[in-house]
Coordinates of C-alpha atoms in Angstrom, one line a residue:
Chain A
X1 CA -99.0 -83.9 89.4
X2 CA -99.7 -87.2 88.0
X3 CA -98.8 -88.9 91.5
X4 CA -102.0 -86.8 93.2
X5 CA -103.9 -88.1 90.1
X6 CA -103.4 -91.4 90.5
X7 CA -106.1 -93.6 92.2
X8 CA -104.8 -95.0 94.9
X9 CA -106.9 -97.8 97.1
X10 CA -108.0 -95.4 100.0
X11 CA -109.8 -93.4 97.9
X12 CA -113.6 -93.4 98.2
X13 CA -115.8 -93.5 95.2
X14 CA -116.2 -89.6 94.8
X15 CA -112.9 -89.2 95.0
X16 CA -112.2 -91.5 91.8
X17 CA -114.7 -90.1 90.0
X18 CA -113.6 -86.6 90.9
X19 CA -110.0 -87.9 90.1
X20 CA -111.1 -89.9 86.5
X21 CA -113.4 -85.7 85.6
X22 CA -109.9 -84.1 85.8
X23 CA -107.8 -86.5 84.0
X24 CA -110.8 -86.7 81.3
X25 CA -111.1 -83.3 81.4
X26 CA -107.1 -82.2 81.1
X27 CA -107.2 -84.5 78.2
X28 CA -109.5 -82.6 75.8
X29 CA -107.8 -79.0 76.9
X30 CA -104.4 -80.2 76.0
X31 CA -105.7 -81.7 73.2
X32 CA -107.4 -78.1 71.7
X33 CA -104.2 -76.9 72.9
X34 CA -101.9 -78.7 70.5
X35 CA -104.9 -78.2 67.8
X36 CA -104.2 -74.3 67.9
X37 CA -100.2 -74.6 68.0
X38 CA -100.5 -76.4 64.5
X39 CA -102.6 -74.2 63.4
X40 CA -100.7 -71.3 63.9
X41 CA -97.4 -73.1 62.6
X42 CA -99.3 -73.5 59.4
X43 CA -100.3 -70.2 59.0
X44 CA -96.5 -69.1 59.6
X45 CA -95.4 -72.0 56.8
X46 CA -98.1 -70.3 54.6
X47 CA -97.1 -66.5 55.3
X48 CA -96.3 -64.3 52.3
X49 CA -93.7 -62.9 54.0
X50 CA -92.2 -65.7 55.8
X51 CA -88.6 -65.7 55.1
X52 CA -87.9 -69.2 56.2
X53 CA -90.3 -70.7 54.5
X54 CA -89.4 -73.2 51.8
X55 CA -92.3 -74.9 50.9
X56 CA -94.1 -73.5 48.0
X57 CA -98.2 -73.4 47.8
X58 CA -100.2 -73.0 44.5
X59 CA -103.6 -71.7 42.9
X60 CA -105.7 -74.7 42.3
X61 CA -105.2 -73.9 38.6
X62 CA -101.3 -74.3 38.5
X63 CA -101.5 -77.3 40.8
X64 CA -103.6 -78.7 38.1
X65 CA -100.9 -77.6 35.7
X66 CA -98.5 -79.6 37.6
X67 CA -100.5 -82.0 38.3
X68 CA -101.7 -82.6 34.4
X69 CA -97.9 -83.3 33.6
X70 CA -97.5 -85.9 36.5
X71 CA -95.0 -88.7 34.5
X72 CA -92.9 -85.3 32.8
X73 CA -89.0 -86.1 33.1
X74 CA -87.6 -83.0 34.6
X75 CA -84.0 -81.4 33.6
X76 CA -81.5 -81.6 36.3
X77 CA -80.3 -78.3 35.7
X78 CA -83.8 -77.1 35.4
X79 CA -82.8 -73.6 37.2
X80 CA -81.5 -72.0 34.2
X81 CA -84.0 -70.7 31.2
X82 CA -82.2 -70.5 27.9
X83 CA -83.6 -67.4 26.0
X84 CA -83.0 -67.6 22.3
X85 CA -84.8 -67.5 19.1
X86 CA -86.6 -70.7 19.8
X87 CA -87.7 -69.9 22.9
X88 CA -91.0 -68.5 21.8
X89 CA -94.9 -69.9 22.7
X90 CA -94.4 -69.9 18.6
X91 CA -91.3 -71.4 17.7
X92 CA -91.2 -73.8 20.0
X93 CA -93.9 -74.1 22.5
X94 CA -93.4 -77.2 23.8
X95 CA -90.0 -75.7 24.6
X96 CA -91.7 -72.9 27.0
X97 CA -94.2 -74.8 28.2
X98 CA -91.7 -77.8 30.0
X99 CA -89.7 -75.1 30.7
X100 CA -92.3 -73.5 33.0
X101 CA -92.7 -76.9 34.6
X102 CA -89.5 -77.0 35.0
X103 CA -89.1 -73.6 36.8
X104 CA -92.6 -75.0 38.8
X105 CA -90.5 -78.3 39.9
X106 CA -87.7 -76.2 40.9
X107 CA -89.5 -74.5 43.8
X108 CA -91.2 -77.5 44.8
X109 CA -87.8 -78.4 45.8
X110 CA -85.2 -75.9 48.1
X111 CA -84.4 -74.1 45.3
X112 CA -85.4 -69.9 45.9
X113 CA -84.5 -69.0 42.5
X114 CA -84.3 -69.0 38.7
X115 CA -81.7 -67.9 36.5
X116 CA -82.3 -66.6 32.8
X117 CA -79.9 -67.0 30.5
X118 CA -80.0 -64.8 27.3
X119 CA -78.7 -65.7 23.9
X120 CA -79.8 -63.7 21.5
X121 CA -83.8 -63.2 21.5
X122 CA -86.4 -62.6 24.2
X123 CA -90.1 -63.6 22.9
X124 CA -92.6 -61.4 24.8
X125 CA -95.1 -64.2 25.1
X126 CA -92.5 -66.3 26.9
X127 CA -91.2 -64.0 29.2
X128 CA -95.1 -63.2 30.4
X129 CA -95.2 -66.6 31.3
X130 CA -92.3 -67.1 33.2
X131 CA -93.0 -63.7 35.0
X132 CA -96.5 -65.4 35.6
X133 CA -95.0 -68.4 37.1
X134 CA -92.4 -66.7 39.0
X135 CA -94.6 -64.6 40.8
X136 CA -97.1 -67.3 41.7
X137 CA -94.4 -68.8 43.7
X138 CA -93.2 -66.0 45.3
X139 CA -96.5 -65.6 46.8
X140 CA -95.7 -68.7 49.0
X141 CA -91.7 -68.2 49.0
X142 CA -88.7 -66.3 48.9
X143 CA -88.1 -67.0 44.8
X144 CA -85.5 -64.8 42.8
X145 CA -85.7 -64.6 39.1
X146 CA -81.7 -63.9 38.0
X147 CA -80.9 -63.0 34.7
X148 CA -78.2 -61.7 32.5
X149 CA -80.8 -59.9 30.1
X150 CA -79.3 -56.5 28.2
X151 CA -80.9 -53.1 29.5
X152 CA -83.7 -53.0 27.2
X153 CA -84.9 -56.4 28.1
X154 CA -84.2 -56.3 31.9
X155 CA -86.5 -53.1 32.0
X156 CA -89.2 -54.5 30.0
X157 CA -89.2 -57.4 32.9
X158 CA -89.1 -54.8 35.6
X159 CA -92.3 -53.2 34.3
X160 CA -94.1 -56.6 33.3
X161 CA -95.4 -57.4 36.2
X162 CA -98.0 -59.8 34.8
X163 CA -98.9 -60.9 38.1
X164 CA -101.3 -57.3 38.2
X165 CA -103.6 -55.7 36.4
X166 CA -101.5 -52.4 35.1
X167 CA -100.0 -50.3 32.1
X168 CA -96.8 -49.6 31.6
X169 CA -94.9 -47.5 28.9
X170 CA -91.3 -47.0 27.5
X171 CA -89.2 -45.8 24.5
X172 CA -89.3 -48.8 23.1
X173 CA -93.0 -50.7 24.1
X174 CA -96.2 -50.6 25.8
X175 CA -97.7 -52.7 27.9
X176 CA -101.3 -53.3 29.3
X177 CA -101.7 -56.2 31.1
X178 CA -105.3 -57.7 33.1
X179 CA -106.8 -60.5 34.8
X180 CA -110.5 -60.1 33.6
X181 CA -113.3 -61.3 35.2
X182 CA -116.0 -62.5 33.0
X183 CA -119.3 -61.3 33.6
X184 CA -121.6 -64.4 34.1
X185 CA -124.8 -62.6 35.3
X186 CA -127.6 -64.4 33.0
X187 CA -127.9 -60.6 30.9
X188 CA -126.9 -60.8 27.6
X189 CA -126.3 -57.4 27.4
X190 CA -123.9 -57.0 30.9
X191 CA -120.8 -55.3 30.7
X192 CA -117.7 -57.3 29.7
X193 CA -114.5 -55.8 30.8
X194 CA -112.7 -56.6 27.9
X195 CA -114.4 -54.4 25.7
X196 CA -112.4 -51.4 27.5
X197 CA -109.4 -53.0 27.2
X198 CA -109.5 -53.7 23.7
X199 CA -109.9 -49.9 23.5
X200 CA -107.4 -49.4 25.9
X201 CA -104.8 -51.8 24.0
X202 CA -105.6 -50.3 20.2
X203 CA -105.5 -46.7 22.2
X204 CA -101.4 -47.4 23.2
X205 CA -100.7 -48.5 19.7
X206 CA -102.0 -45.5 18.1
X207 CA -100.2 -43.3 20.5
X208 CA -97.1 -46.0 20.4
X209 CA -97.5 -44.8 16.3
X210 CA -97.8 -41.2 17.3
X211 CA -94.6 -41.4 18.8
X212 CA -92.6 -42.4 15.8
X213 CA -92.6 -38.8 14.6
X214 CA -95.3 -39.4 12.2
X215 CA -98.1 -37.1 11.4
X216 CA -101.2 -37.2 12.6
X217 CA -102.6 -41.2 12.4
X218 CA -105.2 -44.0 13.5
X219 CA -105.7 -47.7 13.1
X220 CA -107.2 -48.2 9.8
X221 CA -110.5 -49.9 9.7
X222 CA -109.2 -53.5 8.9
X223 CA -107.0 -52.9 12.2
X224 CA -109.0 -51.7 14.6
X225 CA -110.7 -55.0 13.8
X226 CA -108.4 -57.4 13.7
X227 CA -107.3 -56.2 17.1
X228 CA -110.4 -56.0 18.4
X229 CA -111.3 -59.6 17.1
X230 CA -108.2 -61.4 18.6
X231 CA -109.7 -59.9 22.1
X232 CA -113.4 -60.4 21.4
X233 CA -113.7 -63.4 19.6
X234 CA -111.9 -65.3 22.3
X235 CA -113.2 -63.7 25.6
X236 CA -116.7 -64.7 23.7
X237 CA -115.7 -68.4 23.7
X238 CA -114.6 -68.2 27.4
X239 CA -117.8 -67.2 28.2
X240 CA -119.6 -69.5 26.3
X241 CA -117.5 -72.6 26.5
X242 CA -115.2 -72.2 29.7
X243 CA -118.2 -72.4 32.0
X244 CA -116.1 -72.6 35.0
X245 CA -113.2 -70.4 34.1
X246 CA -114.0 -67.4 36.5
X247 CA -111.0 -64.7 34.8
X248 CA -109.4 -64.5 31.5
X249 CA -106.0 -63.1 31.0
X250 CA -105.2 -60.5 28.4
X251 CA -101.6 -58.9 27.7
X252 CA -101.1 -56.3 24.9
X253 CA -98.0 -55.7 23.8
X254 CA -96.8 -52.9 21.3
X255 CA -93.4 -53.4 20.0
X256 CA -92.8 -49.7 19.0
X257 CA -88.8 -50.2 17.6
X258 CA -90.6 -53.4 15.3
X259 CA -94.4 -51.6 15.1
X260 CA -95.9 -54.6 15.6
X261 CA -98.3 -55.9 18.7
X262 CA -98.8 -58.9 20.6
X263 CA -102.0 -60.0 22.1
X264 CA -101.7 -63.0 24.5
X265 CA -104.9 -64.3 26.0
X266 CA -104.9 -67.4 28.2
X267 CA -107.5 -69.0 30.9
X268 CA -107.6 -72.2 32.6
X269 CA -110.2 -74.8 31.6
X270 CA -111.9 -77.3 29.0
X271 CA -109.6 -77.6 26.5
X272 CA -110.7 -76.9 23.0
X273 CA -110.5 -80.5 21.8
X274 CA -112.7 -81.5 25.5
X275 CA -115.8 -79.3 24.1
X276 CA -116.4 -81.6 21.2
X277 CA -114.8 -85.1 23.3
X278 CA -117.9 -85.3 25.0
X279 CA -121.4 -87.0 25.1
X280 CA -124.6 -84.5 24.1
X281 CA -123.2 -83.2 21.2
X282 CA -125.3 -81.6 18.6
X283 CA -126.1 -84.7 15.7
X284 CA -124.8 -83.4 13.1
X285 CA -121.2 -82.1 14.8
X286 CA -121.1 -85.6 16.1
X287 CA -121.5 -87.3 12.9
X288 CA -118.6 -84.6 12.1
X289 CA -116.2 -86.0 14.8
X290 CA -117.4 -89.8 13.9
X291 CA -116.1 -89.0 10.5
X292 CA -113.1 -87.7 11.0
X293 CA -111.4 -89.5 13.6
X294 CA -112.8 -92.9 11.7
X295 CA -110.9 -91.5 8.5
X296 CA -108.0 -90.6 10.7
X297 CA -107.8 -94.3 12.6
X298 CA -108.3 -95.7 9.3
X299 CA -105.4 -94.3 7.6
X300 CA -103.3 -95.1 10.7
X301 CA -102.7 -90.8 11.1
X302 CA -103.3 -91.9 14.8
X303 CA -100.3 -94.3 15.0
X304 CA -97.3 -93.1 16.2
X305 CA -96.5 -89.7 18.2
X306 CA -96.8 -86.7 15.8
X307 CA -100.9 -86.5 15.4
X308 CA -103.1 -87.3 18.0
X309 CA -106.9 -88.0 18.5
X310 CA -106.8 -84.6 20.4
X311 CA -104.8 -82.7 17.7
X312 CA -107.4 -83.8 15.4
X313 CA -110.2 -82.3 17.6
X314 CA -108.7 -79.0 18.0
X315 CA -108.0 -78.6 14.0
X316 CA -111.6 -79.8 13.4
X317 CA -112.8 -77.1 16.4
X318 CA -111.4 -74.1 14.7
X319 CA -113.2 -75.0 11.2
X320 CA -116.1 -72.9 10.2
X321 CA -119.2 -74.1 11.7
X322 CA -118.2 -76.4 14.1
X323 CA -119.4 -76.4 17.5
X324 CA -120.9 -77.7 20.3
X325 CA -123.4 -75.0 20.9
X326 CA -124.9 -75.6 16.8
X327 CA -128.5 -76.6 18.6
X328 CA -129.0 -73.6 20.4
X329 CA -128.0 -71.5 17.1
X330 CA -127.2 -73.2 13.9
X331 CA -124.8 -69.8 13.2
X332 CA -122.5 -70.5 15.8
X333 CA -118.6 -72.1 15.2
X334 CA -117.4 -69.1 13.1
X335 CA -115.3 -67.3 15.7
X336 CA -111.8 -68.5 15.3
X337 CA -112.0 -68.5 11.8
X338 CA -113.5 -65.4 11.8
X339 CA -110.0 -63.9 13.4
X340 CA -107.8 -65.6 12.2
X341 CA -109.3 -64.4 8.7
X342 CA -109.1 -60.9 9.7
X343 CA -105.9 -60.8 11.3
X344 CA -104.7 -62.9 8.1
X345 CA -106.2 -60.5 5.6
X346 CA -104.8 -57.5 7.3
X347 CA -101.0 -58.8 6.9
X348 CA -100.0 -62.0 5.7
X349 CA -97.1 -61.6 8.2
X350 CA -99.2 -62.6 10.9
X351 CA -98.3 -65.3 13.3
X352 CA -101.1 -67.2 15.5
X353 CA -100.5 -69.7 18.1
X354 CA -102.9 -71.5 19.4
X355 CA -102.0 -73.7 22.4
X356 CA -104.4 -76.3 24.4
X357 CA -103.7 -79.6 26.0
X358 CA -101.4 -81.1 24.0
X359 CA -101.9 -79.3 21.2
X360 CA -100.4 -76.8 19.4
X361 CA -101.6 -74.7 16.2
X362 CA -99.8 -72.4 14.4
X363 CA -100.6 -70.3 11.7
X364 CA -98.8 -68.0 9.3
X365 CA -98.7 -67.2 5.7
X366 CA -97.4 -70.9 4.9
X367 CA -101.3 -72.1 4.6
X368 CA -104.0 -69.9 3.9
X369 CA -108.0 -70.7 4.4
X370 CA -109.9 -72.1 1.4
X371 CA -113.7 -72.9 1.1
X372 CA -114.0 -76.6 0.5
X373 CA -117.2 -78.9 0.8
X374 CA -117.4 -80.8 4.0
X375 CA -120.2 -82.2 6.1
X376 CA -122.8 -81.0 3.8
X377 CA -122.0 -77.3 3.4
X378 CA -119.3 -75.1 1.5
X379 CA -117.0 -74.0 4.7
X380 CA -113.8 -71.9 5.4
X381 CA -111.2 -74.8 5.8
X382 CA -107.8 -74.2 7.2
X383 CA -106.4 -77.8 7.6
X384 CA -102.6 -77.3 7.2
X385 CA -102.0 -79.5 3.8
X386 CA -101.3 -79.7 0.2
X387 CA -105.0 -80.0 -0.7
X388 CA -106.4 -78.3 2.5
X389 CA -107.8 -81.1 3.4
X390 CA -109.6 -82.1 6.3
X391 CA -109.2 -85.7 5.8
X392 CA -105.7 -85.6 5.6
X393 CA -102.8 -85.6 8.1
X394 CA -101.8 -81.6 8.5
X395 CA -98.3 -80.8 8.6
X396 CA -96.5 -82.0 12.2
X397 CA -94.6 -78.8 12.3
X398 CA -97.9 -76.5 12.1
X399 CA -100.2 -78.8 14.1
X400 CA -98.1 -80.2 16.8
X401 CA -98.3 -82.6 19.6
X402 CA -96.9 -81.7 22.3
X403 CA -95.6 -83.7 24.8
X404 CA -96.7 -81.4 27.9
X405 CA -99.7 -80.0 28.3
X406 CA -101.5 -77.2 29.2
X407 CA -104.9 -77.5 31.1
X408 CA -106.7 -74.5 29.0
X409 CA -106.6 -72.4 26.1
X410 CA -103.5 -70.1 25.5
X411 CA -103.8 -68.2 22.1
X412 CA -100.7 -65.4 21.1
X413 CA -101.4 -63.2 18.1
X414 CA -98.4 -61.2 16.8
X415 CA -99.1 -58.3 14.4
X416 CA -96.9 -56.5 12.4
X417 CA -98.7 -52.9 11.9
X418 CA -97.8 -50.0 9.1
X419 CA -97.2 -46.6 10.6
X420 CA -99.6 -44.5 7.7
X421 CA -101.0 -41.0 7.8
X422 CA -104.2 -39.4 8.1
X423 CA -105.2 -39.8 4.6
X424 CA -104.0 -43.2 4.4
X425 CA -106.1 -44.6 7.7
X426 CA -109.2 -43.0 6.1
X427 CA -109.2 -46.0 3.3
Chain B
X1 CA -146.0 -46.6 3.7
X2 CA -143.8 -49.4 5.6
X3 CA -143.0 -47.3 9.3
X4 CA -139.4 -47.4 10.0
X5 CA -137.8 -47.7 13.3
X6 CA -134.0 -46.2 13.8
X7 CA -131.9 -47.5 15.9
X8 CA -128.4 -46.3 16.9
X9 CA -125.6 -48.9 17.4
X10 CA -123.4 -46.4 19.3
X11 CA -126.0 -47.3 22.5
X12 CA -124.2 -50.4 22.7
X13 CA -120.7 -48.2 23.3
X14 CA -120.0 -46.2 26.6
X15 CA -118.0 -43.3 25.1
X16 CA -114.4 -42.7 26.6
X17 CA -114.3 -46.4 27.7
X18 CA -115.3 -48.4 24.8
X19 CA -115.4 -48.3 21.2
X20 CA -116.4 -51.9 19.8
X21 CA -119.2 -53.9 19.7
X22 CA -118.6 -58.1 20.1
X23 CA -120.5 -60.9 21.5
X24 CA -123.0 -63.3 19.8
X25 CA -125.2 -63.4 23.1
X26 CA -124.8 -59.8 23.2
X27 CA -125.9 -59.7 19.4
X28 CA -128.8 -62.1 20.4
X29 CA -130.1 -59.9 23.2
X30 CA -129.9 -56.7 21.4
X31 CA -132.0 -58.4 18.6
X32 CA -134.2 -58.8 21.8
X33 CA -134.0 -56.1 23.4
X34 CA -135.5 -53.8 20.7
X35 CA -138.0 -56.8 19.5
X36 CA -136.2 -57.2 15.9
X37 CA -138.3 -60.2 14.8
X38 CA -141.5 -58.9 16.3
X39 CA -141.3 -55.1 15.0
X40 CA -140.2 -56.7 11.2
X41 CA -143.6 -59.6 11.9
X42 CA -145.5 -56.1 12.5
X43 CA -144.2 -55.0 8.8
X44 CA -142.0 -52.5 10.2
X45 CA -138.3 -52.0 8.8
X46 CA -135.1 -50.5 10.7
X47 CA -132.7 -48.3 9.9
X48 CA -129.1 -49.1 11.7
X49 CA -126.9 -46.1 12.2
X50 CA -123.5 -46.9 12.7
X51 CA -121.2 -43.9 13.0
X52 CA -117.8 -45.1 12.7
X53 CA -115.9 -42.0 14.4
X54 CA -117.7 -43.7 17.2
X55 CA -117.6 -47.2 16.5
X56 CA -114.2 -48.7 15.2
X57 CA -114.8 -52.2 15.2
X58 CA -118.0 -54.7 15.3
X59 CA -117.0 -58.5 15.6
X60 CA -118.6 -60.9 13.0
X61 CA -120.1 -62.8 16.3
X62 CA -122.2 -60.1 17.3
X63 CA -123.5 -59.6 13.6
X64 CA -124.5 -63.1 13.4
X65 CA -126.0 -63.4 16.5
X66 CA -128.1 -60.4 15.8
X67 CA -129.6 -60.8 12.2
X68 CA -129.8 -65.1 12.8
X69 CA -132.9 -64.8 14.5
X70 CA -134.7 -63.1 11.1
X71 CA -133.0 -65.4 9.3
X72 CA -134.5 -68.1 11.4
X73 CA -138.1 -67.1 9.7
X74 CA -137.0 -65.4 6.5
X75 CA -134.2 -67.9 5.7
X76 CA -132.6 -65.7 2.6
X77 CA -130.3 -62.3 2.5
X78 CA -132.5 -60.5 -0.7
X79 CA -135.5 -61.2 1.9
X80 CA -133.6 -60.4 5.0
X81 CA -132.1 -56.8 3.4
X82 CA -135.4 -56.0 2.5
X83 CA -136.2 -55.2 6.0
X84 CA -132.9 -52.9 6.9
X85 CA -131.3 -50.0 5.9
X86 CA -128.0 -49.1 7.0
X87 CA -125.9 -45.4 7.8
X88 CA -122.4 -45.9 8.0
X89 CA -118.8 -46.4 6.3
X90 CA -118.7 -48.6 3.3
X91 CA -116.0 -50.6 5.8
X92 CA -119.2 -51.7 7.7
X93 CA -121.5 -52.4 5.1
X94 CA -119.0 -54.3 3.6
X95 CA -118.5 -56.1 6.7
X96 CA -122.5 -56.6 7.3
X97 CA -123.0 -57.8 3.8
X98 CA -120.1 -60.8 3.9
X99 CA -122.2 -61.8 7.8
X100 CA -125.3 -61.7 5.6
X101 CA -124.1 -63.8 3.0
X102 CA -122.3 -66.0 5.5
X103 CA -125.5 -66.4 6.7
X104 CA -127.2 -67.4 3.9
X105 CA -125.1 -70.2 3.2
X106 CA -126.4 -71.7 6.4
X107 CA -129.8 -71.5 6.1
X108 CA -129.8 -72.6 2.4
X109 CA -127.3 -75.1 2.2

């Protein structure tokens, strides 16, 4: 074709210009052409059920995970999980949180699968996260998740799920897990979802009780809200500090063989220690921050690897009173300490982690919340040393810096419950 | 004779789906809603029901975003409990009072 396209000298001027339309003209279609054919390619590459595809495609949020831990050293044999007793968000969260970068890097690369290796303990928390991650990438990939777990565990991964909203029950748990959307609509009174799952969750551990052969039983007062606090109080911080975090995440898990329940709660976002690392703070929590990260440079806590500036924030964030949103209502900054306090005071066997950026918090019965003078008032303190001090460096092993981080707010509360009867729950 | 306006908390519940009551802007708006400050300006009192075979659990967010804005005027608890009276468990007056007296201790430092 191109030798009839070609002007040659004997052709008149309309005939070159008819010639130079076409070729101009051929150009653009086989241009839109090739547009199309890419497009299409993509679209294949990007198929959920492509079974050739290896290139795996993330949410925005765990791109931002990824992307958040950019200078990380992986393993090399990153494909295998170790499950033990200090793989827990509690024990060792640092442990499960490289480990889900890990299993993240793995399927950037050719690898289509992930192989769990169990020792001796599987944390609940954990697994949900792993199952989370696992599932995100199978949305863009063929990804396997092997494991050598024991019957009880393999089933409770089989009904997880954590990918969906659902419930799920068995002899030995339950399981209600949702991705919640928080109501933003400028009503103060609009519906929030997890209000019916709260009631949902302390509903399954009352039957989860029932089913222990015991007579006829409720949550006590103190538990229904304790529970109901380490939903509430959190969800309530989303919504009033997480401005951009469109969903929460909220797993309940009741334990029936140890009677005890699990409530994980987790949302991309500001970190805790961002909402008071910021310009137009209230004066006064300003002054606060001023205060304590002078003392803390001065007394060289800041030097070295275990405590950092951002540790310091988040231990100074959960204190009573402290917040960013004091001008609008000088009340506000009492809702971690408020559950932790409840869920403390109902058994002193509770365990709290309390995961974001590179922090992580944990609390148990080795430190217990004290009212102390600081910045002016007489405040619930929980600071993690001898003297429960503020101003002083908090034990390394319950405030801990962690060397990968975690672009949000994860929070796990673990609850050992009593199994009582009627006349018992009535006090 | 003070006139006293009674109010039901279990209007905050939907029966069958929910059970608790949480939020400080949902405390906030409620306190709104109903005109708290305004009826109590008026020399009105209230009278808070809370039955707890409805209710089981009330979040200390929602109880201080609710009573903050009387003590925004009235500043202390004897002044503020002189304008409510409650009906319910002795869990939840328990749990009001330590709000009220958390409370207190923020507004006279």
């Amino acid at each position: 074709m191109d030798k009839f396209l070609r002007i040659s000298s004997s052709d008149n001027q309309n005939t070159r210009c008819a010639k130079k339309s076409f070729k101009k003209n051929l150009k653009t279609k086989l241009k839109r052409v090739k547009r199309i054919k890419t497009k299409q390619l993509n679209a294949v590459r990007h198929s959920n059920f492509s079974v050739s595809n290896k290139f795996a495609v993330f949410s925005s949020e765990i791109t931002h995970f990824i992307e958040s831990n950019k200078n990380i050293l992986y393993n090399t044999n990153s494909f295998e999980v170790v499950l033990d007793d200090d793989f827990s968000l509690y024990e060792n969260p640092q442990k499960v949180i490289f480990s889900l970068l890990n299993i993240l890097n793995e399927a950037k690369k050719n690898s289509e699968f992930i192989s769990l290796k169990y020792k001796n303990k599987l944390s609940f928390g954990a697994l949900y996260f792993i199952d989370t991650i696992c599932w995100e990438i199978a949305k863009s990939k063929r990804w396997e998740l092997r494991s050598n777990l024991p019957e009880r565990e393999r089933n409770l991964l089989k009904n997880l799920k954590s990918i969906y909203s659902n419930t799920s029950e068995s002899v030995f748990e339950y399981i209600i897990n949702s991705k919640i959307k928080i109501n933003r609509t400028h009503n103060a009174l609009a519906k929030q979802i997890h209000k019916e799952k709260s009631k949902e969750i302390r509903d399954l551990v009352i039957k989860g009780m029932k089913d222990e052969d015991s007579e006829y039983i409720d949550l006590s007062h103190n538990e229904h809200e304790a529970i109901d606090s380490a939903i509430s109080e959190h969800f309530d911080n989303i919504l009033l500090h997480v401005p951009d975090a469109e969903y929460g995440f909220l797993c309940g898990y009741y334990d029936k063989v140890r009677s005890e329940i699990t409530i994980l709660i987790y949302n991309f976002g500001h970190t805790i220690a961002m909402t008071l690392d910021r310009k137009g703070l209230p004066e006064h929590i300003q002054v606060a921050v001023n205060k304590v990260v002078e003392n803390h440079k001065n007394n060289y806590f800041l030097f070295g690897s275990s405590f950092s500036r951002e540790n310091a924030l988040t231990l100074l964030a959960i204190q009573e009173g402290i917040s960013s949103k004091l001008d609008a209502d000088v009340s506000r900054g009492h809702g971690l300490i408020d559950f932790i306090t409840h869920c403390k005071g109902l058994n002193k066997e509770t365990r709290i982690v309390i995961i974001s950026g590179k922090t992580a918090i944990k609390i148990d019965s080795d430190y217990e919340i004290s009212e102390r003078l600081v910045f002016d008032r007489k405040r619930k303190i929980l600071a993690f040393n001898k003297n429960n001090d503020i101003f002083d460096k908090p034990n390394p092993d319950k405030v801990v810096n962690l060397s990968s981080n975690f672009p949000g707010v994860i929070i796990e509360t673990t609850i050992p419950l009593k199994i009582k009867t009627k006349n018992e729950a009535s006090n | 004779m003070k006139q006293v306006i009674e109010i039901n908390l279990n209007e905050l519940i939907e029966v069958g789906k929910t059970d608790s009551i949480s939020g400080r802007s949902f405390g906030q708006g409620y306190a709104e809603k109903i005109h708290l400050i305004e009826e109590i300006n008026l020399g009105k009192t209230f009278k808070i029901i809370i039955p707890p075979n409805e209710i089981k659990a009330i979040n200390d967010s929602f109880l201080k975003g609710f009573f903050s804005i009387v003590f925004e005027k009235y500043k202390s608890k004897p002044k503020v409990k002189e304008f409510f009276e409650f009906e319910t468990s002795v869990a939840f007056l328990s749990l009001i009072d330590k709000n009220l007296t958390i409370l207190d201790a923020i507004y006279n430092p």
